[in-house]
Each structure stands twice: as C-alpha cells, then as structure tokens.
Amino acid sequence: MALINKIREKSGLAVGIIAVSLILFIVGGDLLGSRSLFSGQDQSVGEIAGQKISYPEFNAKVDEARAAYEQQTGRPATEQDQVQLRDQAWNQFILDIAYQKEYDALGLKVTPEELVDMVQGNYISPAIRQTFTDPKTGVFDKNTVINYLKSLKTLPAEQQLAWANFEKNLSTDRTRTKYENLLRLTSFVTTAEAQKEYQAQNTRADAKFLLVPYYSVPDTTVKVTDSQLQEYLDKHKDEYKSFNSRTIQYVTFPVAPSKEDSTALYDQIKTLARGLATATNDSSYARMNSDIQAPLYMTLGEMPEQLKSTVGTFAPGGVYGPYKEGNTYFIYKYSGTKKDTNFTVRASHILIRAAGNDSAKAAARTKAEGILKQIQGGASFEALAQSNSADGSAQQGGDLGYFKNNNQMVKPFQDAIFSFNGTGLIPRLVETEFGFHIIKVTEAKTNTLYRISTIGKTITPSQATRDEVYRKAEQFATESQTKEAFDENVKKDKSLVVATAERIPENATSVNALGNARELVRWAFNDDTDINDVSSAVEVDDQYVVAVLTGETEEDQATVDSFRQELTTKVRNQLKVDQIVAKLGNASGTLESIAQKYGAGALVETVPDLNLATGFLKSAGVDPVAVGKIFGLKDGKRSKPFAGDAGVLIVETTKIVPAPTVADYTVYKNQLKQNASSRTGFMINEAIRDNAKVKDRRAKFY
C-alpha cells in the first residue's frame, strides 16, 4: 500500500515511468521471454469453439474471481487457491462460450422476472437460502434478503460487484440446470432393455475354468520388436489417445544445513539462553525468539524426555539445555509449579477380549487370571503384553502413555487407575466393555503443572550455504549442455543419482516426489526446449534440480514411445497366448487332467452362483469375455482356449439357472433410467467440450 500511495502522489510522467518499471519488473521475464508480446507468438491461453481467449482477458477473470474469494474468506488467496481460481475462471469461459451456444440454439434463458423470483419470490434459489439463513437459528427469512437489497447501493463498490457476480452465477446455474433436465428427459429405456438387465442380474451359472496366467511365462523369454508394437498401435489407435507430455531425467542438489550453520545456530541459542535467564517476562521473550510454539504449562508426561530427566534438579529461574531434537535446539526456563484440575498418570495394560457368549467370557476371564498370576510370580509384564494383549499397545509392551482423568478412558478403567496410589501392578482384573484388563501403573498420578518457557530454534541453511549449493548445481548444468555430457558428469560425481519422470502432463505442479516443481515443468514444455537439452539449476523446495529432456508426446501424435510400456505388455501377452495355446494343444479330458498335462502355471477353479451383471472369476478376476462365454455355453459344454484379461482360459459351464419369468420390469427400467440420469451431467460436459474442440494452453503462462 505504501508503494501505491507514493505512486498516486506523483504527477503524470513520474507515474508513467514508475508504472512501466513495475510492469517490466513483475512480468518482464514473460514479455521478453518465450511468450514475448513482441515475438509474434500466440498469446492466447486457449481456444473454445473457435474463439481464442487472450491472456489479459483470462487474467482479468481470474483477478475478479480472486477478489471475490478474498472478500468472502477475509484472507489472501494462496498459491494453491489461485490454481483453483484459474480452473474456475477457465470453466466459466467454457460455460459462457461453448454452453451458451447450446442454450441459444434451444432458446434457453433466465428472464429478469425469473431471477427476481429466485432471489426474493416464491421459488427461492437454494444458494440464496444457504447464504441468508441465520447460522444461529437455522431459519431463512426472505425479509433479510429484501432488506439487504434495499441497502445494497449504500455498500462499498466491492460488495456491490460481488452481489452482481453472485446474481450472474445464479442465472448461469439455473440455465445449466434447465439444459441438463431437458436432456435427462430424452433418456428412455425400452422394455427389451429392462428385460435384458433383469436377466443379467438374475440368471445364474455354475462353472469351472482352467487358467494359465500370463505371468507364468517369464517376460524375458518373449522378445517384442518395435515393428510389432507399431503394428498393434496401428490396429488400436482409438484406444490410445495421446496428450502433451514430457519425459525427463534429473539430478538433485539438496540444500541442507552445513556444519557452519549448525555452529552458528548453537552460538545463537547460547546467547538466547543468557537472555532467557535474565528476562523479566520470560514467556514473552520465549515467544518472540522461538521458531516453535510450546505450551507454557506442562505435565511431567508432556515434557520431552531430555527435559524430564532433569526435573529433579529444577530450581526457579533455572535455564536448561540446549537439547537437540532432530534439527532443532531447545532451551527451557523453569519458573515454578501449580496444580491442575485433573490428574495425569502413565500406565500399561494387557487386554483379553471377552466377546461372544457366557462360555467365551468365562474362558477370557480364566486366561486373564492366569496371566495376572504369572506376573505376580515374577514374569515380565511387557513380554506377556506383547504375546497376549488384544490391542495396538501390545507392540509397546502394553504401554498406553500418559492420560488424564477427564474421561479419556472408559470409566471402570479410569476409576481403577486413579484410585490406585503409587506405581505397580493393580492386583485384580478390571472388566470393561472391551474385555478384561491387567493393569500396571508405571508413573504415579500427579496434578502438578510445570511452568516452562521454551525456545526452539531450527537449523536452516544460511544464504551462504544456499549460494554454494546453487553454484555447484549451476556449474554441473553449465558443464552438461548435452545428454552425453550430462551422463558423463553424473558418472564422475558419485553423490548424484539420476531419477526419471515419465510422461509429465503439461499442467503438472509436481514431478515424482518433487513438489512445487512448476518451473521445472514449464522448462520442459518451453517451445525453445528440444530433446536432449539440459536445464539450468531450477530451485524446487529445498533443493536445486538439473534436468535433461529425453522424450515428448504431442496431443495429435500417438507414437510407440508415447505408450511403449502399455503396448509392450499387450503385445507380449499376445505372444504368450500363442505359446500357451500351442502347449495346451488339442485339449481333451477333464480340466484337471489338462492342467496336469500342461504343467507348472496352470490352475483349475470352480465358480458357483455366477451372474452376468457382476461376474467375478476368482484368480481370473473381472473378465467380461470369459463370463460372456460361460453364459453363452450350454450345460456341460466347454470352450476352446481363448485369451482373457489375466491369461489363457478354458471355461466349462456346469449348470445354467435361467431367471424366473416376471411380468413387470418397471424396477429394472427405473434402475437403468437412474443410472443414465446420474451420468447426464458428466456426459453433457464431455460432449460439449469435445464439440467445442477446447484447447487449453494455460500451462504456457502459469
């Protein structure tokens, strides 16, 4: 705001100079880089139904959405929020352009009179009801809306604009609802379709099948050539839709604190310790100087182990530490105690569950009593807990940690522990709804709270450390301008490990485990980046990344390399089918004898009560072709070997039970209608986007 006010104070020429300078500073890289306004490149963020959306036009709508969001939430939009707001703005363009063409063709609209009725009439919009419902009473009063509208002109311009956008969205949503409802009414289910669905759900079959899984033939024994992959792709082009993607290899240079950083922080924490010791308001001093917020009062159980071990030496005003936990140094100042309203205790237990009838309960009690006697005789409580306790604490030897008498535990359990004085084994079983408990109090109950002012300082890399890591990464990048040089330099530096990220989509924000990697993705998709090009050092979280572009796919160009892994699996399985079928030969005899003759890998399974709608074939999984063959065979008949999803199968139908004849298929008609109706919104969206030939190029700009 200070900068803006200063600009406003200046006169025309000065304002112009400052404004231009700011613009060049903020977006100069964009103006002078690969998407320069002066380079002649396409500056549209996308195209919808032949209409290009310019970057300024799109950005204006994003700014509008962000302003509305920030007014509604009362906080600035985060980077993640802005990603969602850009999606929201893009979808709004699709509604305004592609959907609107469909609305206009059908004459669909919301009249001013209808909008008034939605806001303050007889058929109030659900969005209005939600917005103006009193959160305390849950009551909606139409007069609240009317009074708000009467005062609208007196409200700030931002609120007036927000309301105008709100009303516009009401109208847009209502028009879309009309359109979707209209298309839902076109859904029709014939009696023949309903009858077919009824038979699919109610016809039953018992079957047996022989399966030779694809994995039973080692992949190494089946060679797949590029020509075979290309031939398969040519025959199945409709199944392999390409998209813009990039494949990279990369190395990382982590930015970790150095020994010098650790030493500097240790010196700082010692200085803070002296300040904490003399501070008159120790809690305020700690809050101002700590990276980590900690409670001012702690129970013994809430203390870190290193601090707890020094409780016996506590003296008012004493400073303890520094103690290192992970990458953080802690110092503590003790300032006395007070009494809590609740007691805290630490205990362990062994739970023997007692579910079921009276005899099971009696057996559980007998078992628990036997364990209690073993412990009283000197057996290890922890060992018996690990081998006998029926809850998650068994792995910790029954340890439940610290808890208070504020109903954290069920009442019988809590009463038994907090009525026990001191530490040790409670000499009786405690029964709760969960079963029988054998309990040992490991730290006596106490209601003492310790006033502890805490300063925690985390070791972070200094700017000098960051600069040094960046220098190393940039030097590697400079010396690795080709893929060959990249590979050679990796071999020289044994600390570097090459990772591969395949088929990164254009709008990706992460790459493998690298979060916030948007700049790396944008480099890979930059028009100036070619195959085998090497990036400069790109900062990604707490590391620098140097990458080499090794592959790319384009939306309109499906190649073998685009789908090599999937194609290889498909073609290899086809070749395995030929091997397996040849080995099966002219299958005869029982399925069991055929499997035995085939040898290792073949298995036979029985599937009772199978239905066509939801058929599942155990080891063969969900295989529609196999299920269809089972229902297409007559009782006692067997198929020839065929390729299924999981392997080569031979199916044998042992019994078919036809669905009973019914006169009315209304239930099944309604099921199919409902299923079709639930998909309508999605199918409309897909059809409109496809018809509008939507081209989304936002990833070039964000």
XYZ file of N, CA and C in Angstrom, residues 380-462:
249
model
N 7.582 -61.291 33.096
C 7.677 -59.955 32.509
C 6.313 -59.487 32.015
N 5.858 -58.353 32.555
C 4.590 -57.768 32.112
C 4.669 -57.442 30.623
N 5.777 -56.809 30.189
C 5.916 -56.362 28.807
C 5.897 -57.535 27.833
N 6.600 -58.616 28.201
C 6.655 -59.781 27.310
C 5.277 -60.427 27.173
N 4.554 -60.536 28.297
C 3.210 -61.128 28.250
C 2.238 -60.225 27.501
N 2.437 -58.907 27.591
C 1.582 -57.983 26.842
C 1.803 -58.168 25.342
N 3.056 -58.287 24.928
C 3.355 -58.445 23.506
C 2.746 -59.717 22.929
N 2.683 -60.759 23.717
C 2.204 -62.043 23.194
C 0.719 -62.290 23.441
N 0.084 -61.477 24.317
C -1.300 -61.780 24.676
C -2.291 -60.634 24.499
N -1.842 -59.381 24.586
C -2.789 -58.263 24.577
C -3.454 -58.120 23.218
N -4.759 -57.794 23.244
C -5.559 -57.781 22.018
C -5.764 -56.378 21.467
N -4.861 -55.437 21.761
C -4.984 -54.122 21.141
C -3.614 -53.629 20.680
N -3.587 -52.435 20.076
C -2.374 -51.928 19.455
C -1.232 -51.664 20.403
N -1.521 -51.512 21.706
C -0.450 -51.233 22.663
C 0.447 -52.452 22.892
N 0.045 -53.605 22.410
C 0.838 -54.823 22.621
C 2.259 -54.654 22.083
N 2.404 -53.966 20.944
C 3.725 -53.791 20.331
C 4.649 -52.951 21.209
N 4.065 -52.124 22.083
C 4.852 -51.311 23.019
C 4.899 -51.924 24.414
N 4.666 -53.221 24.480
C 4.672 -53.886 25.777
C 3.506 -53.480 26.648
N 2.413 -53.040 26.031
C 1.219 -52.649 26.761
C 1.173 -51.190 27.156
N 2.227 -50.423 26.855
C 2.303 -49.020 27.297
C 1.223 -48.172 26.629
N 0.432 -47.469 27.461
C -0.625 -46.590 26.975
C -0.210 -45.124 26.992
N 0.989 -44.837 27.473
C 1.431 -43.451 27.566
C 0.748 -42.737 28.721
N 0.699 -41.403 28.623
C 0.105 -40.565 29.673
C -1.340 -40.241 29.314
N -2.186 -40.166 30.314
C -3.561 -39.734 30.099
C -4.113 -39.151 31.391
N -5.199 -38.380 31.260
C -5.781 -37.680 32.403
C -7.109 -38.312 32.805
N -7.569 -37.952 34.003
C -8.848 -38.464 34.484
C -9.991 -37.554 34.044
N -10.041 -37.293 32.741
C -11.112 -36.469 32.170
C -11.883 -37.266 31.128
N -12.114 -38.529 31.461
C -12.890 -39.443 30.619
C -12.204 -39.781 29.303
N -10.867 -39.742 29.301
C -10.138 -40.224 28.130
C -10.264 -41.737 28.011
N -10.434 -42.394 29.164
C -10.592 -43.849 29.185
C -11.996 -44.188 29.683
N -12.442 -45.420 29.383
C -13.751 -45.828 29.876
C -13.742 -45.830 31.406
N -14.919 -45.597 32.010
C -14.992 -45.303 33.444
C -14.404 -46.384 34.345
N -14.721 -47.678 34.177
C -14.138 -48.680 35.089
C -12.610 -48.687 35.041
N -12.060 -48.505 33.858
C -10.607 -48.476 33.684
C -10.024 -47.247 34.374
N -10.639 -46.086 34.130
C -10.165 -44.840 34.734
C -10.263 -44.893 36.251
N -11.389 -45.379 36.772
C -11.578 -45.434 38.228
C -10.524 -46.322 38.882
N -10.225 -47.460 38.259
C -9.256 -48.389 38.842
C -7.872 -47.767 38.931
N -7.470 -47.041 37.887
C -6.118 -46.473 37.860
C -5.986 -45.284 38.807
N -6.968 -44.369 38.777
C -6.828 -43.152 39.568
C -7.188 -43.348 41.041
N -7.714 -44.512 41.397
C -7.912 -44.826 42.820
C -6.708 -45.587 43.388
N -5.760 -45.899 42.515
C -4.564 -46.644 42.919
C -3.467 -45.644 43.286
N -2.829 -45.860 44.403
C -1.779 -44.958 44.862
C -0.399 -45.532 44.538
N 0.476 -44.659 44.063
C 1.829 -45.103 43.749
C 1.907 -45.777 42.404
N 2.938 -46.616 42.240
C 3.140 -47.340 40.989
C 3.138 -48.840 41.264
N 2.958 -49.610 40.189
C 2.991 -51.066 40.325
C 1.786 -51.729 39.715
N 1.705 -53.020 39.906
C 0.639 -53.843 39.330
C -0.633 -53.734 40.160
N -1.748 -53.448 39.520
C -3.042 -53.483 40.216
C -3.397 -54.958 40.413
N -3.621 -55.379 41.687
C -3.714 -56.826 41.969
C -5.062 -57.462 41.668
N -5.764 -56.957 40.688
C -7.057 -57.551 40.313
C -7.336 -57.248 38.846
N -8.233 -58.041 38.270
C -8.667 -57.773 36.905
C -9.652 -56.610 36.905
N -9.618 -55.823 35.836
C -10.587 -54.744 35.654
C -11.397 -55.067 34.400
N -12.706 -55.190 34.573
C -13.568 -55.543 33.453
C -14.210 -54.293 32.864
N -14.137 -54.167 31.525
C -14.812 -53.083 30.804
C -15.577 -53.693 29.631
N -16.182 -52.827 28.859
C -16.926 -53.298 27.683
C -16.021 -53.960 26.656
N -14.701 -53.732 26.769
C -13.763 -54.299 25.806
C -13.233 -55.665 26.224
N -13.371 -55.992 27.490
C -12.863 -57.261 27.978
C -12.246 -57.119 29.355
N -11.254 -57.974 29.654
C -10.587 -57.971 30.959
C -9.198 -57.362 30.819
N -8.868 -56.441 31.750
C -7.601 -55.719 31.712
C -6.726 -56.096 32.903
N -5.453 -56.326 32.610
C -4.430 -56.449 33.654
C -3.621 -55.160 33.550
N -3.549 -54.391 34.651
C -3.035 -53.024 34.580
C -1.823 -52.841 35.484
N -0.822 -52.123 34.936
C 0.329 -51.720 35.732
C 0.503 -50.213 35.619
N 0.501 -49.520 36.760
C 0.742 -48.083 36.786
C 2.254 -47.880 36.774
N 2.755 -47.230 35.732
C 4.205 -47.087 35.579
C 4.728 -45.742 36.081
N 3.877 -44.718 36.100
C 4.234 -43.442 36.721
C 3.023 -42.957 37.496
N 3.236 -42.634 38.787
C 2.132 -42.333 39.697
C 1.351 -41.106 39.251
N 0.097 -41.063 39.638
C -0.750 -39.931 39.283
C -0.218 -38.658 39.929
N -0.366 -37.570 39.208
C 0.055 -36.260 39.709
C -0.770 -35.200 39.026
N -1.003 -34.097 39.754
C -1.689 -32.961 39.136
C -0.803 -31.719 39.128
N 0.504 -31.948 39.157
C 1.469 -30.847 39.133
C 1.721 -30.392 37.701
N 1.594 -29.074 37.496
C 1.929 -28.469 36.212
C 3.189 -27.637 36.377
N 4.118 -27.786 35.444
C 5.385 -27.069 35.490
C 5.332 -25.894 34.519
N 5.676 -24.710 35.029
C 5.704 -23.522 34.168
C 7.062 -23.487 33.460
N 7.018 -23.733 32.143
C 8.246 -23.860 31.352
C 8.170 -22.909 30.162
N 9.084 -21.961 30.079
C 9.202 -21.108 28.893
C 10.190 -21.776 27.935
N 9.757 -21.982 26.693
C 10.529 -22.777 25.736
C 10.963 -21.947 24.543
N 12.230 -22.072 24.191
C 12.725 -21.511 22.929
C 13.279 -22.663 22.098
N 12.732 -22.817 20.895
C 13.222 -23.828 19.954
C 13.698 -23.153 18.682
N 14.905 -23.409 18.285
C 15.458 -22.829 17.061
C 15.886 -23.959 16.130
N 15.333 -23.938 14.927
C 15.612 -24.992 13.953
C 16.776 -24.602 13.050
N 17.654 -25.569 12.820
C 18.801 -25.332 11.939
C 18.300 -25.234 10.500
N 18.553 -24.122 9.859
C 18.193 -23.949 8.455
C 19.423 -23.524 7.675
N 19.438 -23.830 6.402
C 20.607 -23.441 5.595
C 20.735 -21.920 5.527
N 21.913 -21.414 5.699
C 22.168 -19.984 5.552
C 22.169 -19.620 4.077
